Short mmCIF file of C-alpha atoms and ligand atoms in Angstrom, two decimals:
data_model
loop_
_atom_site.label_atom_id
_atom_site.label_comp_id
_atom_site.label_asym_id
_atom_site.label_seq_id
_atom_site.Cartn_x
_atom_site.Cartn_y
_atom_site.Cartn_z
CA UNK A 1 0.00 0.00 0.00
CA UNK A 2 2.71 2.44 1.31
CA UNK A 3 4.45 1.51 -2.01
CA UNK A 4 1.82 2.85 -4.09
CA UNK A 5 1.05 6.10 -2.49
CA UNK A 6 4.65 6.88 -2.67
CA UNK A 7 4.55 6.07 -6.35
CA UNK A 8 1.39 7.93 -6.99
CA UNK A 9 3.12 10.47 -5.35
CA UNK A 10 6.13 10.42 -8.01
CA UNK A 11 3.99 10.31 -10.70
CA UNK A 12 2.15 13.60 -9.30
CA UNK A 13 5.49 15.41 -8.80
CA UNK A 14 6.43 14.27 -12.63
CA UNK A 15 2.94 15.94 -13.61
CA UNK A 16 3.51 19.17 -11.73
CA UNK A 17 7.09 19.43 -12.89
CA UNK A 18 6.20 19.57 -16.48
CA UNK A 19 2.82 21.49 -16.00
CA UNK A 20 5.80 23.64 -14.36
CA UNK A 21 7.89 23.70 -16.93
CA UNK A 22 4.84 24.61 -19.82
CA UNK A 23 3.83 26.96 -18.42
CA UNK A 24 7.61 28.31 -17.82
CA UNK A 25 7.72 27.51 -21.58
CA UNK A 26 4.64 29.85 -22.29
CA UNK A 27 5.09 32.04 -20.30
CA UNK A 28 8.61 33.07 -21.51
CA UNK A 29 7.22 32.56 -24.99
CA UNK A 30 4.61 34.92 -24.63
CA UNK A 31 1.77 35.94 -27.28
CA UNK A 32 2.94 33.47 -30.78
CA UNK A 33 3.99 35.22 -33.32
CA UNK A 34 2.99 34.19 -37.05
CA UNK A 35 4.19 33.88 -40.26
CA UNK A 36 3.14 36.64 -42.23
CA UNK A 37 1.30 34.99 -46.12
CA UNK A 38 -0.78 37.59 -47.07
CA UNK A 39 -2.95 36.31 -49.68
CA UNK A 40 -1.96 38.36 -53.06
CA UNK A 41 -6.30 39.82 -53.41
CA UNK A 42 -5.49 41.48 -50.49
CA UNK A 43 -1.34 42.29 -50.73
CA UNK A 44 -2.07 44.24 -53.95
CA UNK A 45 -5.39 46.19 -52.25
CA UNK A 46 -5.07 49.75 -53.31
CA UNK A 47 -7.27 52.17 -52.12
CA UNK A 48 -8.19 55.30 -53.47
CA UNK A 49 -9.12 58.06 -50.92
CA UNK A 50 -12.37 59.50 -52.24
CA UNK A 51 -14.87 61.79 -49.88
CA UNK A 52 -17.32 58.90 -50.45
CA UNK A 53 -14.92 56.26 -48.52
CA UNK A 54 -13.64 59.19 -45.92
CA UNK A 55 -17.11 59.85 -44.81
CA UNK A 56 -18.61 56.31 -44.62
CA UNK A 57 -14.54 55.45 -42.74
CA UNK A 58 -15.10 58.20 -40.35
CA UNK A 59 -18.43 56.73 -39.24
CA UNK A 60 -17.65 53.26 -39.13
CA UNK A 61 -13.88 54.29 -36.95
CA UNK A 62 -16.38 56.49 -34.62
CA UNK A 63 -18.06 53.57 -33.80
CA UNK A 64 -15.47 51.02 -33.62
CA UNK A 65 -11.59 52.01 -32.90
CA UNK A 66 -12.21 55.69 -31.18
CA UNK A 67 -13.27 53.94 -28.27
CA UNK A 68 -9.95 52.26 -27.97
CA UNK A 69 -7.62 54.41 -29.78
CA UNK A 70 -8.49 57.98 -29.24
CA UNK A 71 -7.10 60.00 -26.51
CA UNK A 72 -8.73 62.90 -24.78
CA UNK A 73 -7.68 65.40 -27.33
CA UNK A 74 -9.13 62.89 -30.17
CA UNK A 75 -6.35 62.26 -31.50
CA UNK A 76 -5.67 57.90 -32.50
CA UNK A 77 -2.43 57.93 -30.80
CA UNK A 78 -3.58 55.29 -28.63
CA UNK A 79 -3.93 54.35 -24.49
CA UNK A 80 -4.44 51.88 -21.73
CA UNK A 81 -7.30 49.84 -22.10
CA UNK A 82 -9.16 50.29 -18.88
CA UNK A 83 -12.15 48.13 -18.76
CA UNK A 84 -10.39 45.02 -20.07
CA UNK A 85 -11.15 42.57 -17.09
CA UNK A 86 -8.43 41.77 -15.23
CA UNK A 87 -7.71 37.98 -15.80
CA UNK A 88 -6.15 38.93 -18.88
CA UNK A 89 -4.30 41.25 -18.06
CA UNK A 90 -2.92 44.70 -19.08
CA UNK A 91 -3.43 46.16 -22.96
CA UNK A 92 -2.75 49.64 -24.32
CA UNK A 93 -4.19 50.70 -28.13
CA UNK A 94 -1.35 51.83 -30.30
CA UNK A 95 -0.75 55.09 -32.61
CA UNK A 96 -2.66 54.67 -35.73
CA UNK A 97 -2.46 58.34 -37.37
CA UNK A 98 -0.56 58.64 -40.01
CA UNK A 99 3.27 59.25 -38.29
CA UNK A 100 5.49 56.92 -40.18
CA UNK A 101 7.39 55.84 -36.97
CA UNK A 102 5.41 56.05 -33.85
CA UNK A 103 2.22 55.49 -36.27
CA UNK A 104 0.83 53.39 -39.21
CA UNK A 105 1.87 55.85 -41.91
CA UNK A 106 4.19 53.24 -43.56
CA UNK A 107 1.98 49.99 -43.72
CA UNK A 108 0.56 49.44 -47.13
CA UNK A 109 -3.23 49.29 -47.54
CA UNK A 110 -2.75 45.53 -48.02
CA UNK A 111 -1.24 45.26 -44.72
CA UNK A 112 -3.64 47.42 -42.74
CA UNK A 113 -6.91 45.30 -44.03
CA UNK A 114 -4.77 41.62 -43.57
CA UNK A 115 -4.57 42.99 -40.11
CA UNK A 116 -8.20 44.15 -39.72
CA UNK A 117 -9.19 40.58 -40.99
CA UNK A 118 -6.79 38.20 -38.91
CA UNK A 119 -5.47 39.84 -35.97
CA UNK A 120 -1.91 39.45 -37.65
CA UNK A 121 0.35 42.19 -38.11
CA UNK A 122 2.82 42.63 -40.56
CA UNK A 123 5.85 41.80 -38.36
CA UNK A 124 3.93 38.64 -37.59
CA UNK A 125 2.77 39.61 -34.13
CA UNK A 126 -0.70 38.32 -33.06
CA UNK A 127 -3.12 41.03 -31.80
CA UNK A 128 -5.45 38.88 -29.08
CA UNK A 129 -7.75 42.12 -27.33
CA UNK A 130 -7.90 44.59 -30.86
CA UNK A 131 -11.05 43.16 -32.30
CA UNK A 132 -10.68 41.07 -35.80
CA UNK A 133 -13.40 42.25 -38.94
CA UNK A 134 -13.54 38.75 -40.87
CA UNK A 135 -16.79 39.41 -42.41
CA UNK A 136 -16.91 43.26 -42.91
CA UNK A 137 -17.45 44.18 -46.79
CA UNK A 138 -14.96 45.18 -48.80
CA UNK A 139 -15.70 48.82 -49.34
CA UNK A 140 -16.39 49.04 -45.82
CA UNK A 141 -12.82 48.31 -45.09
CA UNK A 142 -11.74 50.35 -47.85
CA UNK A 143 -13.64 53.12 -46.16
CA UNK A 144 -11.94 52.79 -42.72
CA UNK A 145 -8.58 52.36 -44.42
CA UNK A 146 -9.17 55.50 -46.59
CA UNK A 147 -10.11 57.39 -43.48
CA UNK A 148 -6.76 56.44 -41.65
CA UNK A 149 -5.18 57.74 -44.97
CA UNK A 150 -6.99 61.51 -44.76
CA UNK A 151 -6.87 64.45 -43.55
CA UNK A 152 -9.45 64.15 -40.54
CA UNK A 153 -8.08 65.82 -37.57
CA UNK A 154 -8.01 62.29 -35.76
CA UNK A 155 -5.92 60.78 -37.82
CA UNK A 156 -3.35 63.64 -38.63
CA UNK A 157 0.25 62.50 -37.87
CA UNK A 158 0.83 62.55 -34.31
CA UNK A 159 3.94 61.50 -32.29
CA UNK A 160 3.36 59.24 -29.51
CA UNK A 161 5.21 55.66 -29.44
CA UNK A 162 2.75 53.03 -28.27
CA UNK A 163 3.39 51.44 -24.97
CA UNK A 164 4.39 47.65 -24.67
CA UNK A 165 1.24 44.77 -23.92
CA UNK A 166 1.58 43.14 -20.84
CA UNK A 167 -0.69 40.32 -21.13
CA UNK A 168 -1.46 37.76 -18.13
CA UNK A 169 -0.17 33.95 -17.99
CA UNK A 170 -3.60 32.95 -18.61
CA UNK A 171 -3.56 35.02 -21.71
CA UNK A 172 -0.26 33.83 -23.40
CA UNK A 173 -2.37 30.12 -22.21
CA UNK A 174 -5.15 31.09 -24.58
CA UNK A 175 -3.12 32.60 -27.22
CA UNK A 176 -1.02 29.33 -27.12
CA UNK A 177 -3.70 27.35 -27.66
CA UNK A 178 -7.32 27.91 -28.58
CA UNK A 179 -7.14 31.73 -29.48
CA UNK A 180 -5.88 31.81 -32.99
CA UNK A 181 -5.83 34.88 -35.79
CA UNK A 182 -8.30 34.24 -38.12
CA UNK A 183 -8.35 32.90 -41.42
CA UNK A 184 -9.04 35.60 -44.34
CA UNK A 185 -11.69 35.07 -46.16
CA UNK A 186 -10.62 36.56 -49.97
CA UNK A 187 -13.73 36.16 -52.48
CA UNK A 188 -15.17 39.15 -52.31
CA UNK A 189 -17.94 40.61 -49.97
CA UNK A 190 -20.58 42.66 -50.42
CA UNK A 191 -22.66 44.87 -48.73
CA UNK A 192 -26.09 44.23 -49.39
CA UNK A 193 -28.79 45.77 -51.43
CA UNK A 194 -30.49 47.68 -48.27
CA UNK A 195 -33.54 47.15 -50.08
CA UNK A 196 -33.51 43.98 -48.40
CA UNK A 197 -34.20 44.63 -45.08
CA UNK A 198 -33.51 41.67 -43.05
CA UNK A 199 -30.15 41.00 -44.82
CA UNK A 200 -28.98 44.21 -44.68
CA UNK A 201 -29.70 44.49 -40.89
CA UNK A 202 -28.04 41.31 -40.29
CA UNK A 203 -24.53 42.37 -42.03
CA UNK A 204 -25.34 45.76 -39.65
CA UNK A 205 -25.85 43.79 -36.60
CA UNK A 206 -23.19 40.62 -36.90
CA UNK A 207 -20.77 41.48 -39.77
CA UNK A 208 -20.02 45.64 -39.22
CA UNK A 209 -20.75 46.23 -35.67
CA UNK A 210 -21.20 42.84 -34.41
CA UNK A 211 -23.25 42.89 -31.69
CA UNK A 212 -23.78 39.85 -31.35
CA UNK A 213 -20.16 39.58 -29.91
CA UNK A 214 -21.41 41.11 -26.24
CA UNK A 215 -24.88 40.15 -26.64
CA UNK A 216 -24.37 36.42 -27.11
CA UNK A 217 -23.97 33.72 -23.94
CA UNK A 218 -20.15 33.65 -23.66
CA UNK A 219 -17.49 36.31 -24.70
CA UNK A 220 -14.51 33.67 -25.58
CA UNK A 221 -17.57 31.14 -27.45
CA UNK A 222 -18.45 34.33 -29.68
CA UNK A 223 -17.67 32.72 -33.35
CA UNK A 224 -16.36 35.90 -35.83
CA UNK A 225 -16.38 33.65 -39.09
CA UNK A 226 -19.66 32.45 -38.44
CA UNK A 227 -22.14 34.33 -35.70
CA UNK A 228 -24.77 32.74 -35.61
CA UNK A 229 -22.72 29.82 -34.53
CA UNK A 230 -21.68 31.53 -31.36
CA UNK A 231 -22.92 30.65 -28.14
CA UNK A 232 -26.54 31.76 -26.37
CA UNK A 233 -26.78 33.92 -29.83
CA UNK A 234 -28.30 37.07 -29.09
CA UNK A 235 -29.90 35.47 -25.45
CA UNK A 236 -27.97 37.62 -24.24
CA UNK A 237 -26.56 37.48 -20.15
CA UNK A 238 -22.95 38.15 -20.56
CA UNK A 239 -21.62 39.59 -17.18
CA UNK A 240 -19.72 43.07 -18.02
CA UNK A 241 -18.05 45.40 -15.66
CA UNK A 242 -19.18 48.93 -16.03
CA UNK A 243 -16.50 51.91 -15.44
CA UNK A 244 -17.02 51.97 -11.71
CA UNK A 245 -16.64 48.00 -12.02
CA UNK A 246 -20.02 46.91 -11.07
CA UNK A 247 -21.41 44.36 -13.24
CA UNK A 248 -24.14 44.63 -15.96
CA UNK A 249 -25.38 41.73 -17.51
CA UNK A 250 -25.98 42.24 -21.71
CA UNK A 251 -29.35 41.94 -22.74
CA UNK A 252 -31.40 38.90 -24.50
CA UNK A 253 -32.23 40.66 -27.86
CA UNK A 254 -33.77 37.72 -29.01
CA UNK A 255 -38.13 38.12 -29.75
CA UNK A 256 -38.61 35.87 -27.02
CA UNK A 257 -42.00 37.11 -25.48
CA UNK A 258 -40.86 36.71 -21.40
CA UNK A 259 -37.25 37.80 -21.25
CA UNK A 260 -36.41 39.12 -24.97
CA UNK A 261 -37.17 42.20 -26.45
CA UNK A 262 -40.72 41.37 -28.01
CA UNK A 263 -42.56 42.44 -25.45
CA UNK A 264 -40.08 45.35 -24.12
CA UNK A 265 -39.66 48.02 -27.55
CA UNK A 266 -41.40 48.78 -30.39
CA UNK A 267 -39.51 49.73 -33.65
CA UNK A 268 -39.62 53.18 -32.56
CA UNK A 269 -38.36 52.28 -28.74
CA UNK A 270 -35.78 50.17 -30.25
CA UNK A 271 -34.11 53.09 -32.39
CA UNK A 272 -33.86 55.48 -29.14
CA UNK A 273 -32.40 52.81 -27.27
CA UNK A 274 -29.62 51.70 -30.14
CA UNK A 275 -29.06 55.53 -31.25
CA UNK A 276 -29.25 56.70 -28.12
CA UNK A 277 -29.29 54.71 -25.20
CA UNK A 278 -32.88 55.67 -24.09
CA UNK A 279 -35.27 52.91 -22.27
CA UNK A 280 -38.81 53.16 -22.32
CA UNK A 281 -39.72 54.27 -19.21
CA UNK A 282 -36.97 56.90 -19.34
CA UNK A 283 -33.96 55.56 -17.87
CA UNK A 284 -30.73 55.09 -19.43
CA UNK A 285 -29.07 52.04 -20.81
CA UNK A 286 -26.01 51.42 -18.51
CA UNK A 287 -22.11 51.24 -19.58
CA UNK A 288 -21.08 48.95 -22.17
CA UNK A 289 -24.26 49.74 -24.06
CA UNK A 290 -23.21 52.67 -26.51
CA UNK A 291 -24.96 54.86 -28.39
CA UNK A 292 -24.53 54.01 -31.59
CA UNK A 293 -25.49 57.77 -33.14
CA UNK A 294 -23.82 57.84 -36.01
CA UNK A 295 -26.51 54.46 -37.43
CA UNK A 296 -29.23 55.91 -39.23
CA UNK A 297 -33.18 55.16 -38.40
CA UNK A 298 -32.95 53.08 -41.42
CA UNK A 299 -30.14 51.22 -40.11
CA UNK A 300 -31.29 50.97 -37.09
CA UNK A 301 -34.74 49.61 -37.76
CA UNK A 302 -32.87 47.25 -40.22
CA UNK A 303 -31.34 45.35 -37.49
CA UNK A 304 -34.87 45.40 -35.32
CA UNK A 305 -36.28 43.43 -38.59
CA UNK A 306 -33.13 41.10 -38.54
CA UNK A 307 -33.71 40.41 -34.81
CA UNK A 308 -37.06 39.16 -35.34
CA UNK A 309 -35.74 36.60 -37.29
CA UNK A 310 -32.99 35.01 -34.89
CA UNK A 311 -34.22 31.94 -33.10
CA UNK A 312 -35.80 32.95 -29.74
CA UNK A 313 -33.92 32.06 -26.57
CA UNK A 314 -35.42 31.96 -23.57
CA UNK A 315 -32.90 34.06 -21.15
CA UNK A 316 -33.76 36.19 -18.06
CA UNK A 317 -30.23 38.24 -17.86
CA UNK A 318 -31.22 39.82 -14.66
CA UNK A 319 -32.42 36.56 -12.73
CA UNK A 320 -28.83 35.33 -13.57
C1 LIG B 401 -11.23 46.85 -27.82
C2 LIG B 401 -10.29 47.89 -28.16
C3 LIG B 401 -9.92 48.13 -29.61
C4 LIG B 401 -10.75 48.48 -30.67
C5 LIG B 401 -12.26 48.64 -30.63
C6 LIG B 401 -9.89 48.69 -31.80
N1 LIG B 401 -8.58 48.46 -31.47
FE1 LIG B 401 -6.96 48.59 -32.71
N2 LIG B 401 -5.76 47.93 -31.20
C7 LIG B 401 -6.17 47.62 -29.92
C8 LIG B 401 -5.04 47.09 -29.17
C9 LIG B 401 -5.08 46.64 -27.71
C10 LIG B 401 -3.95 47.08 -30.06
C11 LIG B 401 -2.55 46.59 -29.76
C12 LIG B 401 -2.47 45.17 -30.24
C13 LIG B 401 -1.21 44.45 -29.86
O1 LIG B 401 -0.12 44.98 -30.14
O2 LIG B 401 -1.33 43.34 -29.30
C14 LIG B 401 -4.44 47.61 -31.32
C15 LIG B 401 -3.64 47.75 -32.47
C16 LIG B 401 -4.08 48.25 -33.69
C17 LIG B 401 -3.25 48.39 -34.87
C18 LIG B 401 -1.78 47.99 -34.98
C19 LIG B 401 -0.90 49.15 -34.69
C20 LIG B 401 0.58 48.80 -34.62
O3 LIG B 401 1.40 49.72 -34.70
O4 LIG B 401 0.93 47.63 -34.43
C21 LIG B 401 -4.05 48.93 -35.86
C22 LIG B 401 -3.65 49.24 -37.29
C23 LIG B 401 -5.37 49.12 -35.28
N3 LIG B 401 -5.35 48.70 -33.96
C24 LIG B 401 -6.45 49.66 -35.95
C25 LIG B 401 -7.76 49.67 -35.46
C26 LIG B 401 -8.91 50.08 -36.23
C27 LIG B 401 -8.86 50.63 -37.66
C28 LIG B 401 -10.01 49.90 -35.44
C29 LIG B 401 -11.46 50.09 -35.81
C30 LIG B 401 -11.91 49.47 -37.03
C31 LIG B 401 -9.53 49.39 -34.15
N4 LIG B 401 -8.16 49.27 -34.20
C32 LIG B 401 -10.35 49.07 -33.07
C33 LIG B 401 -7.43 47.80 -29.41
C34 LIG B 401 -8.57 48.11 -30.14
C1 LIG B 402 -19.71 46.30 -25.62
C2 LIG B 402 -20.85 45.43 -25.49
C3 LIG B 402 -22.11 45.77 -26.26
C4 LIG B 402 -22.25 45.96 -27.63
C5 LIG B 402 -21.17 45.92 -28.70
C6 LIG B 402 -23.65 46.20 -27.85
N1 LIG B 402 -24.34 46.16 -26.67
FE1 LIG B 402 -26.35 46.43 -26.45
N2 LIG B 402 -26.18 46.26 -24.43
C7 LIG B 402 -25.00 45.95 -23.76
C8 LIG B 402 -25.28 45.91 -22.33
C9 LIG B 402 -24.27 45.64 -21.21
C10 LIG B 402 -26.67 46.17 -22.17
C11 LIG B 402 -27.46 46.26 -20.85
C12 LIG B 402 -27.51 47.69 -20.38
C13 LIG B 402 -28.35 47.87 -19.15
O1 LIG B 402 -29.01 46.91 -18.71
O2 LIG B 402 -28.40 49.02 -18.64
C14 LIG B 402 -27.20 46.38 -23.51
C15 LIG B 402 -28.52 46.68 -23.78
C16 LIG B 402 -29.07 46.79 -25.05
C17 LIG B 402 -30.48 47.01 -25.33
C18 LIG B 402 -31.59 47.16 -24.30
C19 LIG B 402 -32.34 45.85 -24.15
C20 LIG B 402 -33.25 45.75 -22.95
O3 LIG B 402 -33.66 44.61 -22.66
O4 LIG B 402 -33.55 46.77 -22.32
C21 LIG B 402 -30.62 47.02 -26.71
C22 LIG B 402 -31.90 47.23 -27.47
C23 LIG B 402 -29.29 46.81 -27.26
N3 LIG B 402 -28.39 46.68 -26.23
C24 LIG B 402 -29.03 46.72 -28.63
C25 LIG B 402 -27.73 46.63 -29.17
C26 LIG B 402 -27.46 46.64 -30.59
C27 LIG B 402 -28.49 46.68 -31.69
C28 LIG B 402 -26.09 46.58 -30.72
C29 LIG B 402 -25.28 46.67 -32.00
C30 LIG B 402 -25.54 47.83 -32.85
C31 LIG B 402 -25.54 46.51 -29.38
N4 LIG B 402 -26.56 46.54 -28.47
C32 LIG B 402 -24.18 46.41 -29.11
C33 LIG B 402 -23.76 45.76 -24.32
C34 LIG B 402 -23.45 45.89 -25.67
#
């Protein structure tokens, strides 16, 4: 008996060793790097700066990199991300005006939407926080990418070198094993005819602004290439810190008539509270909820008409 404790004993000593040693292993390793193969469709992108793409750019960026990027003078130069939850921890935004050292001003358009699409850089580094855009359109990339290239105060070359990540063991974990860039999808994609309703909502909702991604079940089980895969879509229930750190659980957007939004908002009630972030009865939806101002009505009510067609979960967030 004494026998095989003490060899049981050995053999968990062996395990813990080389857990030890892994994890010594990853965590010198840090965030994998990757080989950089950009796909020639997207090497040779070239885009041409028209007011068109600058406008429709500025819009998209206000919606989804100011947030992270802009400082308190507005300028992309980049900062600390503060609400990133701790386990992970620490990530700063870098300088993406147009400075060609401390900034992006010497990537090639090709570079900037490989990036956008896989999380890859073009040293090879692996971006894990900055969000990926595997499904936006074409021209809608073009757009933000054309933006970055004007004149826009925002984006005007600013000094500023970006400050090193610091990511957490449990992060270089994930990034060594189940949180990989994504592959680039190069046929073409379109935007669609916003004639159709439903399917132009849905590209509003999962494929530009993807909301999907903090109103699903699970942050780390949201599924980029293919949404509606992702966990508890749209139910919904996702705890999120707000600024002060108290939690806010997302909400089920799904038509479910108990705990969905069927009951809850009309069309009209629904654009206030997407544009901005007015309830009902008055109050005021709470930090992570945006406003998303710059979405027109159209737009907006688009995505209302999408929602009605997602499978109904049935969710109480605030019971949770
Ligand atoms: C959730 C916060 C967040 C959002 C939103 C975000 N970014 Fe980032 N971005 C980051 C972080 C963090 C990094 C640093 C990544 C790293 O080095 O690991 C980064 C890095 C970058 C880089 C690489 C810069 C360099 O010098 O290596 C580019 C380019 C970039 N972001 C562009 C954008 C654009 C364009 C948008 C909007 C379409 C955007 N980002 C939205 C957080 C964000
Ligand atoms: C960064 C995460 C995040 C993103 C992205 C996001 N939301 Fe939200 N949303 C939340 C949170 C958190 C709440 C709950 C706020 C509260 O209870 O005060 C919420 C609440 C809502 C509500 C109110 C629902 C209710 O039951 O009262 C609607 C409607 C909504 N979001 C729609 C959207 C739409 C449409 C998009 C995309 C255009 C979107 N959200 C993107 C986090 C997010």
């Amino acid at each position: 008996m004494k026998k095989i404790v003490t060899l049981l004993l050995k053999v968990v000593a062996v395990l813990l060793a080389v857990v030890g040693l892994v994890l010594l292993f990853v965590n010198f390793r840090g965030v994998p790097s990757y080989e950089v193969n950009i796909p020639e469709n997207i090497k040779n992108v070239k885009v041409e700066v028209t007011p068109q793409r600058v406008a429709r750019g500025e819009k998209i960026a206000l919606v989804m990199c100011n947030a992270c990027h802009a400082n308190q003078d507005n300028r992309l130069v980049g900062k600390h991300i503060d609400d990133l939850p701790a386990e992970f921890g620490k990530a700063y935004s870098l300088n993406i005006t147009q400075d060609a050292e401390d900034g992006i001003g010497s990537w090639t358009d090709g570079e900037i939407m490989y990036f956008l699409k896989t999380g890859i850089k073009r040293n090879g580094q692996y971006a894990p926080i900055m969000p990926k855009f595997p499904r936006m359109a074409d021209e809608d990339l073009k757009s933000i990418i054309a933006y970055l290239h004007s004149d826009r105060f925002p984006v005007q070359a600013t000094k500023g070198e970006g400050h090193e990540q610091e990511p957490s063991l449990l992060l270089k974990v994930l990034t060594n094993t189940v949180m990989k860039p994504i592959e680039p999808i190069t046929k073409p994609i379109l935007v669609p005819d916003s004639t159709d309703k439903v399917a132009f909502g849905k590209y509003i909702a999962n494929d530009l602004i993807a909301c999907y991604a903090c109103h699903s079940g699970d942050l780390a089980k949201a599924d980029p290439l293919h949404p509606e895969k992702s966990f508890g879509f749209y139910g919904g229930g996702i705890k999120m810190p707000d600024l002060e750190g108290k939690i806010v659980p997302t909400a089920n957007l799904t038509f479910d008539e108990e705990t969905g939004i069927a009951k809850k908002y009309n069309e009209e009630q629904f654009v206030h509270a997407v544009r901005f972030c007015k309830k009902p009865d008055g109050g005021i939806l709470r930090y992570p909820m945006q406003p998303h101002i710059t979405l027109t009505d159209y737009e907006v009510k688009a995505i209302f008409a999408y929602l009605k067609t997602v499978p109904k979960i049935k969710n109480n967030v605030n019971a949770l």
